[in-house]
PDB file of C-alpha atoms in Angstrom:
ATOM      1  CA  UNK A   1      33.303 -17.881 -17.767  1.00 79.00           C
ATOM      2  CA  UNK A   2      36.660 -19.149 -16.509  1.00 95.00           C
ATOM      3  CA  UNK A   3      37.338 -16.209 -14.187  1.00 96.00           C
ATOM      4  CA  UNK A   4      34.038 -16.423 -12.247  1.00 97.00           C
ATOM      5  CA  UNK A   5      34.434 -20.185 -11.868  1.00 97.00           C
ATOM      6  CA  UNK A   6      38.009 -19.898 -10.569  1.00 98.00           C
ATOM      7  CA  UNK A   7      36.937 -17.068  -8.258  1.00 98.00           C
ATOM      8  CA  UNK A   8      34.030 -19.145  -6.928  1.00 98.00           C
ATOM      9  CA  UNK A   9      36.006 -22.339  -6.356  1.00 98.00           C
ATOM     10  CA  UNK A  10      38.959 -20.542  -4.740  1.00 98.00           C
ATOM     11  CA  UNK A  11      36.713 -18.478  -2.480  1.00 98.00           C
ATOM     12  CA  UNK A  12      34.620 -21.507  -1.530  1.00 98.00           C
ATOM     13  CA  UNK A  13      37.603 -23.734  -0.743  1.00 98.00           C
ATOM     14  CA  UNK A  14      39.251 -20.998   1.305  1.00 98.00           C
ATOM     15  CA  UNK A  15      36.089 -20.247   3.257  1.00 98.00           C
ATOM     16  CA  UNK A  16      35.417 -23.949   3.890  1.00 98.00           C
ATOM     17  CA  UNK A  17      38.981 -24.500   5.089  1.00 98.00           C
ATOM     18  CA  UNK A  18      38.925 -21.480   7.391  1.00 98.00           C
ATOM     19  CA  UNK A  19      35.467 -22.224   8.773  1.00 96.00           C
ATOM     20  CA  UNK A  20      36.320 -25.902   9.207  1.00 95.00           C
ATOM     21  CA  UNK A  21      39.353 -25.013  11.311  1.00 96.00           C
ATOM     22  CA  UNK A  22      37.416 -22.370  13.267  1.00 95.00           C
ATOM     23  CA  UNK A  23      34.247 -24.360  13.919  1.00 92.00           C
ATOM     24  CA  UNK A  24      35.687 -27.856  14.008  1.00 89.00           C
ATOM     25  CA  UNK A  25      38.967 -27.430  15.836  1.00 91.00           C
ATOM     26  CA  UNK A  26      39.376 -24.079  17.538  1.00 92.00           C
ATOM     27  CA  UNK A  27      35.925 -23.061  18.721  1.00 92.00           C
ATOM     28  CA  UNK A  28      33.809 -26.222  18.934  1.00 89.00           C
ATOM     29  CA  UNK A  29      34.202 -26.595  22.726  1.00 91.00           C
ATOM     30  CA  UNK A  30      33.583 -22.870  23.277  1.00 91.00           C
ATOM     31  CA  UNK A  31      30.436 -22.838  21.158  1.00 88.00           C
ATOM     32  CA  UNK A  32      29.169 -25.979  22.920  1.00 89.00           C
ATOM     33  CA  UNK A  33      29.800 -24.368  26.295  1.00 91.00           C
ATOM     34  CA  UNK A  34      28.227 -21.011  25.406  1.00 89.00           C
ATOM     35  CA  UNK A  35      25.301 -22.241  23.309  1.00 89.00           C
ATOM     36  CA  UNK A  36      24.569 -25.518  25.072  1.00 84.00           C
ATOM     37  CA  UNK A  37      21.058 -26.708  24.324  1.00 84.00           C
ATOM     38  CA  UNK A  38      20.751 -24.490  21.234  1.00 87.00           C
ATOM     39  CA  UNK A  39      23.153 -26.713  19.296  1.00 90.00           C
ATOM     40  CA  UNK A  40      22.245 -29.886  17.459  1.00 91.00           C
ATOM     41  CA  UNK A  41      24.430 -32.963  17.937  1.00 87.00           C
ATOM     42  CA  UNK A  42      25.213 -32.892  14.217  1.00 89.00           C
ATOM     43  CA  UNK A  43      24.505 -29.971  11.879  1.00 89.00           C
ATOM     44  CA  UNK A  44      21.941 -30.437   9.114  1.00 96.00           C
ATOM     45  CA  UNK A  45      23.967 -30.812   5.924  1.00 96.00           C
ATOM     46  CA  UNK A  46      21.499 -29.347   3.410  1.00 98.00           C
ATOM     47  CA  UNK A  47      21.194 -25.939   5.118  1.00 98.00           C
ATOM     48  CA  UNK A  48      24.972 -25.932   5.668  1.00 97.00           C
ATOM     49  CA  UNK A  49      25.634 -26.605   1.972  1.00 98.00           C
ATOM     50  CA  UNK A  50      23.086 -24.008   0.868  1.00 98.00           C
ATOM     51  CA  UNK A  51      24.624 -21.413   3.204  1.00 98.00           C
ATOM     52  CA  UNK A  52      28.165 -21.926   1.920  1.00 98.00           C
ATOM     53  CA  UNK A  53      27.137 -21.981  -1.745  1.00 98.00           C
ATOM     54  CA  UNK A  54      24.940 -18.892  -1.389  1.00 98.00           C
ATOM     55  CA  UNK A  55      27.322 -16.906   0.805  1.00 98.00           C
ATOM     56  CA  UNK A  56      30.285 -17.559  -1.471  1.00 98.00           C
ATOM     57  CA  UNK A  57      28.156 -16.624  -4.489  1.00 98.00           C
ATOM     58  CA  UNK A  58      27.539 -13.264  -2.796  1.00 98.00           C
ATOM     59  CA  UNK A  59      31.246 -12.910  -2.039  1.00 98.00           C
ATOM     60  CA  UNK A  60      32.156 -13.497  -5.671  1.00 98.00           C
ATOM     61  CA  UNK A  61      29.447 -11.277  -7.171  1.00 98.00           C
ATOM     62  CA  UNK A  62      29.719  -8.368  -4.734  1.00 98.00           C
ATOM     63  CA  UNK A  63      33.422  -8.459  -3.852  1.00 98.00           C
ATOM     64  CA  UNK A  64      35.789 -10.722  -5.778  1.00 98.00           C
ATOM     65  CA  UNK A  65      34.820  -9.972  -9.382  1.00 98.00           C
ATOM     66  CA  UNK A  66      34.342  -6.194  -9.021  1.00 97.00           C
ATOM     67  CA  UNK A  67      37.525  -5.703  -6.948  1.00 98.00           C
ATOM     68  CA  UNK A  68      40.358  -3.924  -8.738  1.00 96.00           C
ATOM     69  CA  UNK A  69      43.078  -5.001  -6.304  1.00 98.00           C
ATOM     70  CA  UNK A  70      43.620  -7.574  -3.577  1.00 98.00           C
ATOM     71  CA  UNK A  71      43.479  -4.750  -1.027  1.00 98.00           C
ATOM     72  CA  UNK A  72      40.044  -3.743  -2.288  1.00 98.00           C
ATOM     73  CA  UNK A  73      38.906  -7.389  -2.186  1.00 98.00           C
ATOM     74  CA  UNK A  74      40.082  -7.618   1.423  1.00 98.00           C
ATOM     75  CA  UNK A  75      38.335  -4.394   2.457  1.00 98.00           C
ATOM     76  CA  UNK A  76      35.076  -5.165   0.671  1.00 98.00           C
ATOM     77  CA  UNK A  77      35.189  -8.761   1.944  1.00 98.00           C
ATOM     78  CA  UNK A  78      35.590  -7.494   5.491  1.00 98.00           C
ATOM     79  CA  UNK A  79      32.660  -5.136   4.964  1.00 98.00           C
ATOM     80  CA  UNK A  80      30.463  -7.909   3.561  1.00 98.00           C
ATOM     81  CA  UNK A  81      31.402 -10.172   6.475  1.00 98.00           C
ATOM     82  CA  UNK A  82      30.744  -7.374   8.942  1.00 98.00           C
ATOM     83  CA  UNK A  83      27.265  -6.776   7.516  1.00 98.00           C
ATOM     84  CA  UNK A  84      26.263 -10.403   6.959  1.00 98.00           C
ATOM     85  CA  UNK A  85      27.567 -11.833  10.219  1.00 98.00           C
ATOM     86  CA  UNK A  86      26.472  -8.737  12.121  1.00 98.00           C
ATOM     87  CA  UNK A  87      22.927  -9.173  10.848  1.00 98.00           C
ATOM     88  CA  UNK A  88      22.922 -12.817  11.871  1.00 97.00           C
ATOM     89  CA  UNK A  89      24.552 -12.355  15.263  1.00 97.00           C
ATOM     90  CA  UNK A  90      22.630  -9.263  16.320  1.00 98.00           C
ATOM     91  CA  UNK A  91      19.323 -10.864  15.307  1.00 98.00           C
ATOM     92  CA  UNK A  92      20.172 -14.005  17.300  1.00 96.00           C
ATOM     93  CA  UNK A  93      21.272 -11.969  20.304  1.00 96.00           C
ATOM     94  CA  UNK A  94      18.029  -9.978  20.156  1.00 97.00           C
ATOM     95  CA  UNK A  95      15.715 -12.971  19.769  1.00 96.00           C
ATOM     96  CA  UNK A  96      17.249 -16.157  21.185  1.00 93.00           C
ATOM     97  CA  UNK A  97      17.429 -17.076  24.844  1.00 90.00           C
ATOM     98  CA  UNK A  98      20.968 -18.194  25.572  1.00 88.00           C
ATOM     99  CA  UNK A  99      22.603 -16.276  22.727  1.00 93.00           C
ATOM    100  CA  UNK A 100      25.046 -13.915  24.408  1.00 93.00           C
ATOM    101  CA  UNK A 101      26.929 -10.776  23.524  1.00 95.00           C
ATOM    102  CA  UNK A 102      30.135 -12.833  23.814  1.00 95.00           C
ATOM    103  CA  UNK A 103      28.979 -15.305  21.152  1.00 94.00           C
ATOM    104  CA  UNK A 104      27.814 -12.465  18.926  1.00 96.00           C
ATOM    105  CA  UNK A 105      31.085 -10.557  19.121  1.00 97.00           C
ATOM    106  CA  UNK A 106      33.264 -13.649  18.574  1.00 96.00           C
ATOM    107  CA  UNK A 107      31.236 -14.885  15.629  1.00 96.00           C
ATOM    108  CA  UNK A 108      30.877 -11.408  14.139  1.00 97.00           C
ATOM    109  CA  UNK A 109      34.631 -10.810  14.266  1.00 98.00           C
ATOM    110  CA  UNK A 110      35.279 -14.246  12.804  1.00 97.00           C
ATOM    111  CA  UNK A 111      32.864 -13.736   9.921  1.00 98.00           C
ATOM    112  CA  UNK A 112      34.477 -10.406   9.117  1.00 98.00           C
ATOM    113  CA  UNK A 113      37.996 -11.854   9.040  1.00 98.00           C
ATOM    114  CA  UNK A 114      37.094 -15.108   7.280  1.00 98.00           C
ATOM    115  CA  UNK A 115      35.160 -13.308   4.559  1.00 98.00           C
ATOM    116  CA  UNK A 116      37.997 -10.835   3.997  1.00 98.00           C
ATOM    117  CA  UNK A 117      40.555 -13.649   3.678  1.00 98.00           C
ATOM    118  CA  UNK A 118      38.364 -15.836   1.444  1.00 98.00           C
ATOM    119  CA  UNK A 119      37.555 -12.922  -0.873  1.00 98.00           C
ATOM    120  CA  UNK A 120      41.225 -11.948  -1.078  1.00 98.00           C
ATOM    121  CA  UNK A 121      42.283 -15.478  -1.992  1.00 98.00           C
ATOM    122  CA  UNK A 122      39.427 -15.733  -4.496  1.00 98.00           C
ATOM    123  CA  UNK A 123      40.516 -12.475  -6.116  1.00 98.00           C
ATOM    124  CA  UNK A 124      44.196 -13.478  -6.264  1.00 98.00           C
ATOM    125  CA  UNK A 125      43.464 -16.919  -7.721  1.00 98.00           C
ATOM    126  CA  UNK A 126      41.065 -15.538 -10.333  1.00 97.00           C
ATOM    127  CA  UNK A 127      43.579 -12.891 -11.350  1.00 96.00           C
ATOM    128  CA  UNK A 128      46.425 -15.395 -11.571  1.00 95.00           C
ATOM    129  CA  UNK A 129      44.702 -18.310 -13.312  1.00 93.00           C
ATOM    130  CA  UNK A 130      41.934 -16.750 -15.416  1.00 79.00           C
TER     131      UNK A 130
END
């Protein structure tokens, strides 16, 4: 039970830190400019919390715990990010007025990288401390 908990907490904290920097500091003005009226003034906290908890659960179950090396965790994390963020971004691009290819490609790339890094850190922390 200790290993899954360490993997979950490490992956969650890493993903929250990375996404906080990305969304809050680096890309907030760009997203506001590109998405304009689609964005709320403040995000709804319950869906945000559910997303992070659920997404990290998937990262841990499908990537972190089954990985046999940090390299495998990174590759599978990138693949999970590619699929999950790709599904989200391509669906938005196909169905939402004002959602552009530029937003899709930026967000898709970010989700791929962030998931790979978070899964790698989760794997390394679980291996070291469990």
